[in-house]
Amino acid sequence: MKSSLHHPTNESVTATHTVGTEAPALHSDTRRIVVHTEPAYTVHIEHGLLATVGHHMRALAVTGHPVIITDTHVGPLYADSLVSSLQAADYEPLVYTLPAGEESKSPEQLLHILNFLADHCITRRDVLIALGGGVVGDITGFAAATYMRGIAYVQIPTSLLAMVDSSVGGKTAVNLPAGKNLWGAFKQPRAVFCDPDVLHTLPREEFIGGCGEVVKYTFLDNPALLGLLTKEPLTPQSSHLTDVIAQCVAAKARIVAADETEQGQRQLLNLGHTLAHGLEKYSHYTMPHGYAVAIGIALMAHLGFTHYGLPAEEYRQLIELLRAHHLPVTTEVPLDYLLEAARHDKKSHGLDVTIIVPTSHGHSERITVPHATLAEQLTASLSNV
Amino acid sequence: MKSSLHHPTNESVTATHTVGTEAPALHSDTRRIVVHTEPAYTVHIEHGLLATVGHHMRALAVTGHPVIITDTHVGPLYADSLVSSLQAADYEPLVYTLPAGEESKSPEQLLHILNFLADHCITRRDVLIALGGGVVGDITGFAAATYMRGIAYVQIPTSLLAMVDSSVGGKTAVNLPAGKNLWGAFKQPRAVFCDPDVLHTLPREEFIGGCGEVVKYTFLDNPALLGLLTKEPLTPQSSHLTDVIAQCVAAKARIVAADETEQGQRQLLNLGHTLAHGLEKYSHYTMPHGYAVAIGIALMAHLGFTHYGLPAEEYRQLIELLRAHHLPVTTEVPLDYLLEAARHDKKSHGLDVTIIVPTSHGHSERITVPHATLAEQLTASLSNV
């Protein structure tokens, strides 16, 4: 797989194709990507995987009682299937259901989970299973990182965003009143199981939001993905859905493994995010994250086009790709507001901010500029749109 | 320093004596013990250290804003001194004060701390300072382990128990309604500063409780300590106070470094604790931890004497040593109650339990027995008292 990152990566991801061919087969059913964190784990991507999760966990020698953490949207749809899958492998699972929504990513809900675990005498030898989107994955991971100072957990992401973004990187957190993700831990799962079939029931807006993160990778690490998505925009019915998810997971795993402590290259993953935070905040967090990222990518791509050498044709292709996925590429939110939000971002250091700017297919650059310069350049850039 | 542990240790602790002599000088003023965890850190023990903490932190290249977490007992006594020490080294500290007492080791108080940090825009580049006993140290460590997924922290233990026990090992936690220390993380401090002068204001009962943990080490790893304490029981005025604290810290550091994951040798630190949990629970946690540990040690020593070859003379010496420190060595709590509590201990594994039994000066053994056997042996042992 071609990598066009600026800095050399240690090739730390292995894609194992179990369909009996050496070359990546786009329409094959199964992908396994080993994420070489400490400890390493495997992301499994396969249609119908939910029905065999129990057997996969036995193969991984996961013992003890599984506790499924899910929410009121996903639980009614898939908890029964997962319970059956676990029972078929001789597990005796418990189920805990959170209210669906970002408001559940709170200290209060976290504490409810911990008390549930303690009240049911869950020990360090048991295992949590996150069945849901990013909120469920983040809160479950943080519970697993801290209950009895750490127990094992498994992720079963049920949104496109969670599959391509949250399943790699080990970041877990809940929100505090003062801000998002302020309280958390790094915790690697024992395994991640992505079943693309569950995306059929994902609300359309959420699927589109996930595409915002998918498109991001076309300008980070994987120019081939651009061709694939341009030819056929992603839908839950896409024949290349498994393959696209796998390529995004592999790209994120490569970038994370090359920079576990988020000192440099890993910041590339923030493409589109510097201004996205302001967009989400302005909407009081009613704008889906992926939509905000899409607008953020579009603005940064225009900056790349006007100031950092992104060819006009590649800029146009990127915007078309976002539009083809029904993603927004412009905003009415005042630029001043977005810049002020960026100033309070975790990536802001005093007078400077590090932005990620697309410069060619499969390629973005980290650029650290004074806030004032960013304001000037963006104003000039947008006056030309 | 002689080590008489059963299993060979990698000699991972260095005692640096800064008084210009190579040999350990019992009455010297300063001890520095390097704890070789990942990352390594130093425990400083020195009379009057509180006044120079700021300079030591500068020497360690600790930057950012320090946030002192203390409680309503310790804060009024020492927070001002610490603030002055930090200001003298050009820090701008904040102070947050918890209600004193074990009830503060709660999720609710933890959340108050986290919101305080977020509301004051504390970042990953700042540092928490735990100024207090075990409760303050445990809750501050857990806050540091998780605020923004981890920031630095420094410990300034102000109780004897916290100096000899909590300052090494990296265990942080708060209590859940279902049990103690059920929610936490492993987090190593940047440094630990023990100023024995602060023990002058420690309530007598708390000092005595700390002696329970000190005596424990005489039968774990350090037979020389037995002679030292027998000659002159420890008081806040003892000339050998610094040295005794240093010997306990060094012993714990050796044991922890030899077994970071608590699979084997580290369990020796539970000497006296298997039955202590039941004693504390029976008293509704009004019995000080060190008192319960002392009774637990006495009971285990008697078991060692009747069943596992502890010489009568050494048994007698241990009991005398506990008594000389005004610690209890017997209990009216029914043995059945203690055994039932031990059955629910984290060290209990189904039908078996691992107990720690003194077998000679500076030497205890880990013995895994069925609960039924422990009950029989203890009953037989105590009927001979």
PDB file of N, CA and C in Angstrom, chain B residues 2 29 47 64 96 99 122 178 197 222-223 242 245 258 264 279 282 313 342 348 354 358 368-369:
ATOM      1  N   LYS B   2      20.935  -5.336  53.209  1.00  0.00           N
ATOM      2  CA  LYS B   2      20.656  -6.774  53.098  1.00  0.00           C
ATOM      3  C   LYS B   2      19.212  -7.003  52.685  1.00  0.00           C
ATOM      4  N   ASP B  29      20.597  13.522  57.868  1.00  0.00           N
ATOM      5  CA  ASP B  29      19.343  14.245  57.687  1.00  0.00           C
ATOM      6  C   ASP B  29      18.607  13.979  56.379  1.00  0.00           C
ATOM      7  N   HIS B  47      14.297  16.558  56.876  1.00  0.00           N
ATOM      8  CA  HIS B  47      13.678  17.506  57.807  1.00  0.00           C
ATOM      9  C   HIS B  47      13.660  18.906  57.189  1.00  0.00           C
ATOM     10  N   GLY B  64       5.009  24.925  34.350  1.00  0.00           N
ATOM     11  CA  GLY B  64       3.560  25.137  34.396  1.00  0.00           C
ATOM     12  C   GLY B  64       3.092  25.577  35.770  1.00  0.00           C
ATOM     13  N   TYR B  96      -6.534  23.875  46.210  1.00  0.00           N
ATOM     14  CA  TYR B  96      -7.890  23.316  46.297  1.00  0.00           C
ATOM     15  C   TYR B  96      -7.955  22.465  47.564  1.00  0.00           C
ATOM     16  N   PRO B  99     -12.716  18.355  52.013  1.00  0.00           N
ATOM     17  CA  PRO B  99     -13.038  18.035  53.405  1.00  0.00           C
ATOM     18  C   PRO B  99     -12.130  16.880  53.862  1.00  0.00           C
ATOM     19  N   ILE B 122      -6.437  24.630  33.600  1.00  0.00           N
ATOM     20  CA  ILE B 122      -5.209  23.859  33.808  1.00  0.00           C
ATOM     21  C   ILE B 122      -4.992  22.958  32.584  1.00  0.00           C
ATOM     22  N   ALA B 178     -19.838   0.286  46.594  1.00  0.00           N
ATOM     23  CA  ALA B 178     -19.712  -1.171  46.777  1.00  0.00           C
ATOM     24  C   ALA B 178     -18.397  -1.586  47.425  1.00  0.00           C
ATOM     25  N   ASP B 197       9.203  16.558  59.670  1.00  0.00           N
ATOM     26  CA  ASP B 197       8.771  17.605  60.617  1.00  0.00           C
ATOM     27  C   ASP B 197       7.246  17.704  60.693  1.00  0.00           C
ATOM     28  N   ASN B 222      13.466  -6.521  55.971  1.00  0.00           N
ATOM     29  CA  ASN B 222      14.471  -5.714  56.653  1.00  0.00           C
ATOM     30  C   ASN B 222      14.587  -6.082  58.134  1.00  0.00           C
ATOM     31  N   PRO B 223      15.296  -7.182  58.426  1.00  0.00           N
ATOM     32  CA  PRO B 223      15.425  -7.597  59.820  1.00  0.00           C
ATOM     33  C   PRO B 223      16.183  -6.579  60.684  1.00  0.00           C
ATOM     34  N   THR B 242      13.873   9.766  60.177  1.00  0.00           N
ATOM     35  CA  THR B 242      14.194   9.853  58.747  1.00  0.00           C
ATOM     36  C   THR B 242      14.695   8.516  58.231  1.00  0.00           C
ATOM     37  N   ILE B 245      11.857   5.826  58.011  1.00  0.00           N
ATOM     38  CA  ILE B 245      11.002   6.076  56.838  1.00  0.00           C
ATOM     39  C   ILE B 245      11.720   5.651  55.563  1.00  0.00           C
ATOM     40  N   ALA B 258      10.436  -5.463  41.849  1.00  0.00           N
ATOM     41  CA  ALA B 258      10.665  -6.863  41.498  1.00  0.00           C
ATOM     42  C   ALA B 258       9.399  -7.511  40.954  1.00  0.00           C
ATOM     43  N   GLY B 264       3.294 -11.870  42.200  1.00  0.00           N
ATOM     44  CA  GLY B 264       3.837 -12.750  43.203  1.00  0.00           C
ATOM     45  C   GLY B 264       4.347 -12.022  44.421  1.00  0.00           C
ATOM     46  N   LEU B 279     -11.620  -6.505  59.818  1.00  0.00           N
ATOM     47  CA  LEU B 279     -11.606  -5.703  61.054  1.00  0.00           C
ATOM     48  C   LEU B 279     -12.088  -4.284  60.775  1.00  0.00           C
ATOM     49  N   TYR B 282     -15.856  -4.403  60.019  1.00  0.00           N
ATOM     50  CA  TYR B 282     -16.638  -4.652  61.232  1.00  0.00           C
ATOM     51  C   TYR B 282     -16.796  -3.360  62.048  1.00  0.00           C
ATOM     52  N   GLU B 313      10.408 -17.310  70.097  1.00  0.00           N
ATOM     53  CA  GLU B 313      11.080 -16.097  70.521  1.00  0.00           C
ATOM     54  C   GLU B 313      10.841 -14.946  69.530  1.00  0.00           C
ATOM     55  N   ALA B 342     -12.469 -12.107  54.277  1.00  0.00           N
ATOM     56  CA  ALA B 342     -11.300 -12.527  53.490  1.00  0.00           C
ATOM     57  C   ALA B 342     -11.742 -13.237  52.215  1.00  0.00           C
ATOM     58  N   SER B 348      -8.593 -13.193  47.026  1.00  0.00           N
ATOM     59  CA  SER B 348      -9.259 -14.491  47.097  1.00  0.00           C
ATOM     60  C   SER B 348      -9.548 -14.978  45.681  1.00  0.00           C
ATOM     61  N   THR B 354      -4.699 -16.466  49.205  1.00  0.00           N
ATOM     62  CA  THR B 354      -3.258 -16.376  49.450  1.00  0.00           C
ATOM     63  C   THR B 354      -3.033 -15.553  50.713  1.00  0.00           C
ATOM     64  N   PRO B 358       4.414 -14.618  58.553  1.00  0.00           N
ATOM     65  CA  PRO B 358       5.804 -14.424  59.010  1.00  0.00           C
ATOM     66  C   PRO B 358       6.414 -15.776  59.412  1.00  0.00           C
ATOM     67  N   THR B 368      -0.774 -20.238  49.599  1.00  0.00           N
ATOM     68  CA  THR B 368      -2.131 -20.307  49.063  1.00  0.00           C
ATOM     69  C   THR B 368      -2.807 -21.556  49.621  1.00  0.00           C
ATOM     70  N   VAL B 369      -3.891 -21.330  50.341  1.00  0.00           N
ATOM     71  CA  VAL B 369      -4.600 -22.450  50.987  1.00  0.00           C
ATOM     72  C   VAL B 369      -6.102 -22.327  50.695  1.00  0.00           C
TER      73      VAL B 369
END
